[in-house]
Coordinates of C-alpha atoms in Angstrom, one line a residue:
Chain A
M1 CA 0.0 0.0 0.2
N2 CA 0.9 3.1 -1.0
F3 CA -0.5 5.5 1.7
Q4 CA 1.5 7.9 3.1
P5 CA 0.3 8.8 6.8
Y6 CA 0.0 12.1 7.6
R7 CA 3.4 13.4 10.1
S8 CA 3.3 16.3 11.8
P9 CA 5.2 18.7 12.2
S10 CA 4.9 19.7 15.6
T11 CA 5.8 16.2 16.5
G12 CA 7.7 14.6 13.8
R13 CA 5.7 11.9 13.7
P14 CA 3.5 10.1 11.4
V15 CA -0.5 9.8 12.6
R16 CA -1.9 6.6 13.4
A17 CA -5.0 7.3 15.1
V18 CA -7.6 10.4 14.3
L19 CA -9.2 10.7 17.7
F20 CA -12.4 12.6 17.9
D21 CA -14.2 14.8 20.6
T22 CA -17.5 14.1 20.1
F23 CA -20.3 16.5 22.1
G24 CA -20.4 19.5 19.3
T25 CA -17.8 17.8 16.8
V26 CA -19.1 14.7 15.8
V27 CA -22.3 15.0 17.1
D28 CA -25.1 18.1 17.4
W29 CA -25.8 18.3 21.1
R30 CA -28.0 20.8 21.4
T31 CA -30.7 19.9 18.7
G32 CA -30.9 16.3 19.7
V33 CA -31.0 17.3 23.7
A34 CA -33.7 19.8 23.1
R35 CA -35.9 18.0 20.9
E36 CA -36.2 15.4 23.5
V37 CA -36.5 17.8 26.0
A38 CA -39.6 19.1 23.9
A39 CA -40.9 16.3 23.8
F40 CA -41.0 15.4 27.6
A41 CA -42.3 18.9 28.3
A42 CA -45.2 18.5 25.8
A43 CA -46.0 14.6 27.3
H44 CA -45.9 16.0 31.0
G45 CA -47.9 19.5 30.1
H46 CA -45.0 21.7 30.9
T47 CA -44.1 24.8 29.0
L48 CA -40.8 25.9 28.4
D49 CA -37.8 26.4 26.3
A50 CA -36.2 23.6 25.3
D51 CA -33.0 25.2 23.4
A52 CA -32.4 27.2 26.3
F53 CA -33.0 24.0 29.1
A54 CA -30.0 22.2 26.4
D55 CA -27.7 24.8 27.0
H56 CA -28.4 25.3 30.8
W57 CA -28.3 21.2 31.0
R58 CA -24.9 21.6 29.0
A59 CA -23.8 24.4 30.6
L60 CA -23.7 22.2 33.9
Y61 CA -21.4 20.2 32.4
Q62 CA -18.3 22.0 33.2
P63 CA -18.5 23.0 36.9
A64 CA -19.4 19.5 37.6
M65 CA -16.4 17.6 36.3
D66 CA -14.0 20.5 37.7
A67 CA -14.9 18.7 40.8
I68 CA -13.0 15.6 39.3
R69 CA -10.8 17.7 38.4
S70 CA -10.0 19.2 41.0
G71 CA -9.6 15.6 43.5
Q72 CA -12.5 17.1 45.5
R73 CA -14.3 14.2 44.5
G74 CA -14.0 10.7 43.1
F75 CA -14.1 9.7 39.5
T76 CA -17.9 9.6 38.6
K77 CA -18.7 8.9 35.4
L78 CA -21.0 11.7 32.6
D79 CA -24.1 9.9 32.7
T80 CA -24.2 10.2 37.0
L81 CA -22.7 14.3 36.5
H82 CA -25.9 14.4 33.6
R83 CA -28.3 13.3 36.0
E84 CA -27.6 15.2 38.6
N85 CA -27.8 18.4 36.4
L86 CA -30.8 17.3 35.1
D87 CA -32.3 17.8 38.3
A88 CA -30.7 21.2 38.8
A89 CA -32.0 22.2 35.4
L90 CA -35.6 20.9 35.6
R91 CA -35.7 23.0 39.3
H92 CA -34.0 25.7 37.4
H93 CA -36.5 25.8 34.7
G94 CA -39.2 26.0 37.5
I95 CA -39.9 21.9 37.4
N96 CA -40.0 19.6 40.8
P97 CA -38.0 16.9 39.3
D98 CA -39.4 14.8 42.4
Q99 CA -42.8 14.6 40.4
F100 CA -41.2 12.2 37.9
S101 CA -40.1 8.4 38.2
R102 CA -36.5 7.4 38.1
E103 CA -37.5 5.7 35.0
T104 CA -38.6 8.6 33.4
L105 CA -35.8 11.1 34.7
E106 CA -33.2 7.8 33.5
E107 CA -35.6 8.1 30.0
L108 CA -34.4 11.8 29.5
N109 CA -31.0 12.0 31.1
K110 CA -30.1 8.7 27.6
S111 CA -31.1 11.9 25.5
W112 CA -27.1 12.5 25.6
H113 CA -26.8 8.8 24.6
R114 CA -29.0 9.5 21.5
L115 CA -27.4 12.7 19.9
P116 CA -27.4 13.0 16.0
P117 CA -24.7 13.1 14.2
W118 CA -23.7 16.6 11.9
P119 CA -24.4 15.8 8.2
D120 CA -21.0 14.8 7.1
S121 CA -19.8 13.0 10.3
V122 CA -20.8 9.4 9.4
E123 CA -18.9 10.1 5.5
G124 CA -16.2 11.7 6.8
L125 CA -15.0 9.2 9.7
A126 CA -15.3 6.5 7.0
A127 CA -13.1 7.8 4.8
I128 CA -10.7 8.7 7.7
R129 CA -11.3 5.0 8.5
R130 CA -9.7 3.3 5.7
H131 CA -6.3 4.9 6.2
Y132 CA -6.1 5.5 10.1
I133 CA -7.5 3.9 13.6
V134 CA -10.6 6.1 14.7
G135 CA -12.5 7.0 17.9
P136 CA -13.4 9.2 20.5
L137 CA -11.9 10.9 22.5
S138 CA -14.4 12.3 25.0
N139 CA -15.6 13.0 28.0
G140 CA -18.8 10.4 27.8
N141 CA -18.6 7.1 29.7
T142 CA -18.1 3.7 27.9
S143 CA -21.8 2.8 27.7
L144 CA -22.7 6.5 26.3
L145 CA -20.4 7.2 23.6
L146 CA -21.0 2.8 22.5
D147 CA -25.2 3.9 22.7
M148 CA -24.1 6.8 20.1
A149 CA -22.0 5.2 17.9
R150 CA -24.9 2.6 17.3
D151 CA -27.6 4.7 17.7
A152 CA -26.1 7.3 15.0
G153 CA -24.0 4.7 12.8
L154 CA -20.7 6.2 14.3
P155 CA -18.2 3.7 12.8
W156 CA -15.2 3.7 15.7
D157 CA -12.9 1.2 15.4
V158 CA -12.1 1.3 19.1
I159 CA -14.0 3.4 21.8
I160 CA -12.1 4.6 25.1
G161 CA -14.4 6.3 27.3
S162 CA -13.7 8.4 30.2
D163 CA -14.4 5.9 32.8
M164 CA -11.3 4.2 31.4
T165 CA -8.8 6.6 31.2
G166 CA -10.6 7.3 34.7
T167 CA -9.9 11.3 34.2
Y168 CA -11.7 13.9 32.4
K169 CA -10.3 16.2 29.6
P170 CA -8.3 19.0 29.4
L171 CA -6.1 17.1 32.6
P172 CA -3.2 15.6 30.5
Q173 CA -3.5 12.3 31.8
A174 CA -6.9 11.8 29.6
Y175 CA -5.0 11.8 26.3
L176 CA -2.1 10.2 27.3
R177 CA -3.7 7.4 29.0
T178 CA -5.8 6.8 25.9
A179 CA -2.4 6.5 23.5
E180 CA -1.2 4.4 25.9
F181 CA -3.9 2.1 25.1
L182 CA -3.2 2.4 22.0
D183 CA 0.1 1.6 22.4
L184 CA 1.0 4.8 20.6
E185 CA 3.1 7.9 21.6
P186 CA 1.3 10.8 21.9
G187 CA 2.6 12.2 18.8
E188 CA 0.9 9.4 16.5
V189 CA -2.4 10.3 17.9
M190 CA -4.4 13.4 16.7
L191 CA -7.1 15.0 18.4
A192 CA -9.8 16.4 16.0
A193 CA -12.2 18.8 17.8
A194 CA -14.3 22.1 17.9
H195 CA -12.9 23.6 20.7
N196 CA -10.0 25.5 20.9
S197 CA -9.4 24.5 24.6
D198 CA -9.5 21.4 24.1
L199 CA -6.5 21.3 20.8
Q200 CA -4.4 23.6 23.3
A201 CA -4.4 21.0 26.0
A202 CA -4.0 17.9 23.6
R203 CA -0.9 19.9 22.1
E204 CA 0.8 20.6 25.1
A205 CA 0.0 16.5 25.9
G206 CA 2.0 16.2 22.6
L207 CA -0.6 15.2 20.0
A208 CA -1.4 16.4 16.9
T209 CA -4.5 18.8 16.4
A210 CA -7.4 19.4 13.9
F211 CA -9.9 22.2 14.0
V212 CA -13.1 21.5 12.3
A213 CA -15.0 24.1 12.8
R214 CA -18.8 23.8 13.7
P215 CA -20.4 27.1 13.8
T216 CA -23.6 26.2 15.3
E217 CA -23.0 23.8 17.6
H218 CA -24.0 26.5 20.3
G219 CA -26.8 27.6 17.9
P220 CA -27.4 30.1 15.6
G221 CA -26.1 33.1 17.5
Q222 CA -22.6 31.0 19.0
A223 CA -19.7 33.2 19.8
V224 CA -17.5 31.1 20.4
D225 CA -14.7 28.8 18.9
L226 CA -15.7 29.9 14.9
A227 CA -12.3 29.8 13.7
P228 CA -8.6 28.4 14.9
E229 CA -7.2 30.4 17.8
G230 CA -3.7 28.6 17.9
D231 CA -1.4 27.2 15.0
W232 CA -3.3 23.6 14.9
N233 CA -1.9 21.1 12.3
L234 CA -5.1 20.7 10.1
V235 CA -8.1 23.1 9.8
A236 CA -10.9 22.1 8.0
S237 CA -14.9 23.2 8.0
S238 CA -16.0 19.5 8.0
I239 CA -14.9 16.2 8.8
P240 CA -14.4 14.7 4.9
G241 CA -12.9 18.1 4.5
L242 CA -10.1 16.9 7.5
A243 CA -10.3 13.3 5.6
D244 CA -8.9 15.6 2.6
R245 CA -6.3 17.2 4.6
L246 CA -5.2 13.8 5.7
G247 CA -5.2 11.9 2.6
A248 CA -7.7 9.4 3.3
Chain B
M1 CA -39.2 -3.0 16.4
N2 CA -40.4 -6.9 16.9
F3 CA -37.3 -8.1 17.7
Q4 CA -37.1 -9.7 21.0
P5 CA -33.7 -10.2 22.3
Y6 CA -32.7 -13.7 23.6
R7 CA -33.5 -14.5 27.7
S8 CA -31.4 -16.3 29.4
P9 CA -33.4 -18.7 31.7
S10 CA -30.6 -18.3 34.2
T11 CA -30.7 -14.7 34.4
G12 CA -34.3 -13.9 33.7
R13 CA -32.9 -10.9 31.5
P14 CA -33.0 -10.0 28.1
V15 CA -29.1 -10.2 26.6
R16 CA -28.1 -7.2 25.6
A17 CA -24.4 -7.7 24.5
V18 CA -22.5 -10.8 23.1
L19 CA -19.0 -10.5 24.2
F20 CA -16.7 -13.1 22.7
D21 CA -13.7 -15.0 23.6
T22 CA -11.1 -14.0 20.8
F23 CA -8.4 -16.2 20.5
G24 CA -9.9 -19.8 19.3
T25 CA -12.9 -18.7 19.6
V26 CA -13.1 -16.2 17.2
V27 CA -9.6 -16.3 15.1
D28 CA -7.5 -19.1 14.0
W29 CA -4.2 -18.5 16.1
R30 CA -2.8 -21.7 15.3
T31 CA -2.4 -21.4 11.8
G32 CA -2.3 -17.5 12.0
V33 CA 1.0 -17.7 14.6
A34 CA 2.4 -20.6 12.8
R35 CA 2.5 -19.5 9.5
E36 CA 4.5 -15.9 10.7
V37 CA 6.9 -18.6 12.9
A38 CA 7.3 -20.6 9.5
A39 CA 8.3 -17.5 7.6
F40 CA 10.2 -16.0 10.1
A41 CA 12.6 -19.3 10.6
A42 CA 12.7 -19.3 6.8
A43 CA 14.2 -15.6 6.9
H44 CA 16.5 -16.4 8.9
G45 CA 18.3 -20.0 7.9
H46 CA 16.3 -21.6 10.8
T47 CA 14.0 -24.9 10.8
L48 CA 11.5 -25.9 13.0
D49 CA 8.1 -27.3 13.0
A50 CA 6.3 -24.2 13.1
D51 CA 3.4 -25.9 14.2
A52 CA 4.6 -27.1 17.5
F53 CA 6.3 -23.6 17.7
A54 CA 2.7 -22.0 17.9
D55 CA 1.5 -25.1 20.5
H56 CA 4.9 -24.2 22.5
W57 CA 4.6 -20.2 22.6
R58 CA 0.7 -20.7 23.3
A59 CA 1.5 -23.3 25.8
L60 CA 3.2 -20.8 28.0
Y61 CA 0.3 -18.4 27.9
Q62 CA -1.4 -19.4 30.8
P63 CA 1.6 -19.9 33.0
A64 CA 2.5 -15.9 32.7
M65 CA -1.3 -14.9 33.2
D66 CA -1.4 -17.0 36.6
A67 CA 1.9 -15.0 38.2
I68 CA -0.6 -12.1 38.1
R69 CA -3.6 -14.0 38.6
S70 CA -1.9 -14.7 41.5
G71 CA -1.3 -11.5 42.9
Q72 CA 2.6 -12.2 42.1
R73 CA 3.5 -9.6 39.7
G74 CA 1.7 -6.6 38.9
F75 CA -1.2 -6.3 35.7
T76 CA 1.3 -6.7 33.2
K77 CA -0.1 -6.8 29.1
L78 CA 0.0 -9.7 27.1
D79 CA 1.8 -7.8 24.1
T80 CA 4.7 -7.9 27.1
L81 CA 4.4 -11.6 28.2
H82 CA 3.9 -13.1 24.0
R83 CA 7.1 -10.9 24.0
E84 CA 8.5 -12.9 27.6
N85 CA 7.2 -16.0 25.8
L86 CA 8.6 -15.5 22.6
D87 CA 12.3 -15.5 24.1
A88 CA 11.6 -18.9 25.9
A89 CA 9.9 -20.6 23.1
L90 CA 12.8 -19.8 20.7
R91 CA 15.1 -20.8 23.0
H92 CA 13.5 -24.3 23.6
H93 CA 13.4 -25.1 19.7
G94 CA 17.4 -24.3 20.2
I95 CA 17.4 -20.9 18.7
N96 CA 19.1 -18.1 20.7
P97 CA 17.2 -15.0 20.1
D98 CA 19.7 -12.4 21.2
Q99 CA 20.8 -12.9 17.6
F100 CA 17.9 -10.8 16.5
S101 CA 17.3 -7.1 16.6
R102 CA 14.7 -5.9 19.3
E103 CA 12.3 -4.8 16.0
T104 CA 12.6 -8.4 14.3
L105 CA 11.4 -9.9 17.6
E106 CA 8.5 -7.3 17.9
E107 CA 7.7 -7.8 14.5
L108 CA 7.4 -11.5 15.0
N109 CA 5.9 -10.7 18.5
K110 CA 2.8 -8.5 16.4
S111 CA 1.7 -12.2 14.6
W112 CA -1.0 -12.3 17.4
H113 CA -2.5 -9.2 16.2
R114 CA -2.7 -10.4 12.6
L115 CA -4.4 -13.7 13.4
P116 CA -6.9 -15.1 10.6
P117 CA -10.7 -15.4 11.6
W118 CA -12.5 -19.2 11.1
P119 CA -14.3 -18.5 7.9
D120 CA -17.7 -18.0 9.4
S121 CA -16.7 -15.4 12.4
V122 CA -17.2 -11.9 10.1
E123 CA -20.7 -13.0 8.7
G124 CA -21.3 -14.4 11.9
L125 CA -20.3 -11.4 14.0
A126 CA -21.9 -9.2 11.8
A127 CA -26.0 -10.6 12.3
I128 CA -25.0 -10.8 15.6
R129 CA -24.8 -7.1 15.5
R130 CA -27.6 -6.4 13.9
H131 CA -29.4 -7.0 17.3
Y132 CA -27.2 -7.2 19.5
I133 CA -23.7 -5.3 20.8
V134 CA -20.7 -7.6 20.1
G135 CA -16.9 -7.2 21.6
P136 CA -14.2 -9.2 22.4
L137 CA -13.7 -10.2 25.9
S138 CA -10.4 -11.4 25.8
N139 CA -7.3 -11.7 27.6
G140 CA -5.3 -9.3 24.5
N141 CA -4.8 -5.8 25.6
T142 CA -6.6 -3.1 23.6
S143 CA -4.0 -2.7 21.0
L144 CA -4.2 -6.6 20.3
L145 CA -7.4 -6.7 19.8
L146 CA -7.8 -3.6 17.7
D147 CA -5.0 -4.6 15.5
M148 CA -6.8 -8.1 15.2
A149 CA -10.3 -6.3 14.1
R150 CA -8.8 -4.1 11.6
D151 CA -6.6 -6.6 9.5
A152 CA -9.1 -9.4 10.3
G153 CA -12.2 -6.8 9.8
L154 CA -14.3 -7.8 13.0
P155 CA -17.1 -5.7 13.0
W156 CA -16.8 -4.8 17.0
D157 CA -19.0 -2.3 17.9
V158 CA -16.6 -1.9 21.3
I159 CA -13.3 -2.9 22.3
I160 CA -12.5 -3.1 26.6
G161 CA -9.3 -5.2 26.6
S162 CA -8.2 -6.5 29.9
D163 CA -5.6 -3.3 30.2
M164 CA -8.7 -1.7 30.4
T165 CA -10.4 -4.1 33.0
G166 CA -6.3 -4.6 34.7
T167 CA -7.4 -8.0 35.2
Y168 CA -7.6 -11.5 33.5
K169 CA -10.1 -14.3 32.9
P170 CA -11.1 -16.7 34.4
L171 CA -11.3 -14.1 37.2
P172 CA -14.5 -13.1 37.8
Q173 CA -13.7 -9.5 38.2
A174 CA -12.6 -9.6 34.2
Y175 CA -16.0 -10.5 32.9
L176 CA -18.0 -8.3 36.1
R177 CA -15.9 -5.0 35.2
T178 CA -16.0 -5.7 31.0
A179 CA -20.4 -5.5 32.2
E180 CA -19.6 -2.7 34.3
F181 CA -18.5 -0.8 31.6
L182 CA -21.4 -1.3 29.2
D183 CA -23.6 -0.4 32.4
L184 CA -24.9 -3.6 32.0
E185 CA -26.0 -6.5 34.5
P186 CA -24.0 -9.1 34.4
G187 CA -26.8 -11.6 33.6
E188 CA -27.4 -9.2 30.6
V189 CA -24.2 -10.2 28.9
M190 CA -23.3 -13.3 27.2
L191 CA -20.0 -15.0 26.5
A192 CA -19.4 -16.7 24.0
A193 CA -16.8 -19.2 24.1
A194 CA -15.0 -22.5 22.5
H195 CA -13.5 -23.1 26.0
N196 CA -15.7 -24.8 28.7
S197 CA -13.5 -23.6 31.7
D198 CA -14.0 -19.9 30.0
L199 CA -17.9 -20.5 30.2
Q200 CA -17.9 -22.4 33.5
A201 CA -16.2 -19.3 34.8
A202 CA -18.5 -16.4 33.4
R203 CA -21.4 -18.1 34.9
E204 CA -20.3 -18.0 37.9
A205 CA -19.7 -14.9 37.2
G206 CA -23.4 -14.6 36.9
L207 CA -23.4 -13.9 32.7
A208 CA -25.2 -15.7 30.0
T209 CA -23.5 -18.6 28.6
A210 CA -22.8 -20.1 24.7
F211 CA -20.5 -22.9 23.5
V212 CA -19.4 -22.4 20.0
A213 CA -17.1 -25.9 18.9
R214 CA -13.9 -24.9 17.1
P215 CA -13.0 -28.8 16.6
T216 CA -9.3 -27.8 15.1
E217 CA -8.7 -24.9 17.2
H218 CA -5.6 -26.9 18.5
G219 CA -5.0 -28.9 15.1
P220 CA -6.0 -32.2 13.6
G221 CA -6.0 -34.3 17.0
Q222 CA -7.8 -31.7 19.2
A223 CA -9.2 -33.8 22.2
V224 CA -10.5 -30.7 24.1
D225 CA -13.5 -28.5 24.1
L226 CA -14.8 -31.0 21.4
A227 CA -18.6 -30.5 22.8
P228 CA -20.2 -28.6 25.4
E229 CA -19.5 -29.9 29.2
G230 CA -21.7 -27.7 30.9
D231 CA -25.2 -27.1 30.6
W232 CA -24.9 -23.8 28.4
N233 CA -27.5 -21.5 27.5
L234 CA -26.8 -22.1 24.3
V235 CA -25.0 -24.4 22.0
A236 CA -23.5 -23.6 18.4
S237 CA -21.4 -25.0 15.7
S238 CA -20.7 -21.5 14.2
I239 CA -21.3 -17.6 15.0
P240 CA -23.6 -17.5 12.5
G241 CA -25.3 -20.5 14.0
L242 CA -25.6 -18.7 17.1
A243 CA -26.6 -15.8 15.5
D244 CA -29.5 -18.3 14.5
R245 CA -30.2 -19.6 18.0
L246 CA -30.3 -15.7 19.1
G247 CA -32.9 -14.9 17.0
A248 CA -30.5 -11.8 15.2

């Protein structure tokens, strides 16, 4: 085979695995969550702004992980954090979560397992997979990422959930332990992400980096991550575009 | 969708994931290793019985893991154990491993990453995958199982290597931690294996069980595991046969 893998100038090594941030980069969490929240609210006779609810639920994500990153709290998987934050988001919207059964709330919590891919994701991942290992590098837990992959048809080779590394991005061990499971040097792994801060942390851990723009992740008025803010190895406006730049 | 998953009478639960022992059950390690050993010997001007070499190399596998299972030695991944055992197998066959470069021996060691699937494996896994999560439940490390999957075209949904559970079958934690990563009860997971002892341990850990006969795993004179030796939930002579019994 004459294929020459992309060689990162910053690491000097051929890239063997292209790993993807998932929420926002591969799947459209805002649309997916808002759709399920709207259906939930309608079914239970509540009125709410489903987009705002999705944004609020998502906004509680980083502070919940911060407690774990700082060591204040032991590793707790994302499904559990989402479930706790769901109670908080419901209360914030004036809805008492105690009126619902445990099963009803768990079902709504699983909306994070059923997020729609961006229209180009499946095709782009399949193209890259022909020449590189592809997988998520996400703060999601394994079962969440697995359900998402089966539901959305994401053709991952391997799923290394945050419950396997036992830590959350952007801590360096999240990137380094993932490379270790793959038996690759950090420079043989590329992170593809729509978030500059994630790429910065990946670069500091020694990974190659690719920015994939997702200018409507946060809805029509998005003000962050519209463009690359670092000298990332590759920049693309879609995953098939990234495949092209990787020669895949 | 009207599909009804198989419900194990021993656990009373619907099976959600069908996980496979790999060496012997999904891939033909003896043929694959012997082929690479024969090529290696020819390239270096040595004469040996490649089948006997493969058998000997494989025979060193259980004792190497025993030291880890007993706690005598910290968790060490299978690639490393195979590499140590390769030196021993070469010496046993009168070949001094020190005459070869590190790269040459590592390349031969990777023959365990390039094992051919049994002729029915890929088709059978693809059928089961339509209705169940499929993955390996193997003592192989993640990178070994990933290389094997890409090389052989095994359509796994997820790969949970022994380096992720940090333990080796047949210790109960190997089965239980795998179920935990999948967020499934042990009884929602089925182990499919060609080895009665593996199924016995899986059943003791609460998993559903399926025996898949592989009567030539050890060559034409195989004397073990020719038939089920326990009251396993399902019995099949191929993976497509197992797919039929699972209704997949």
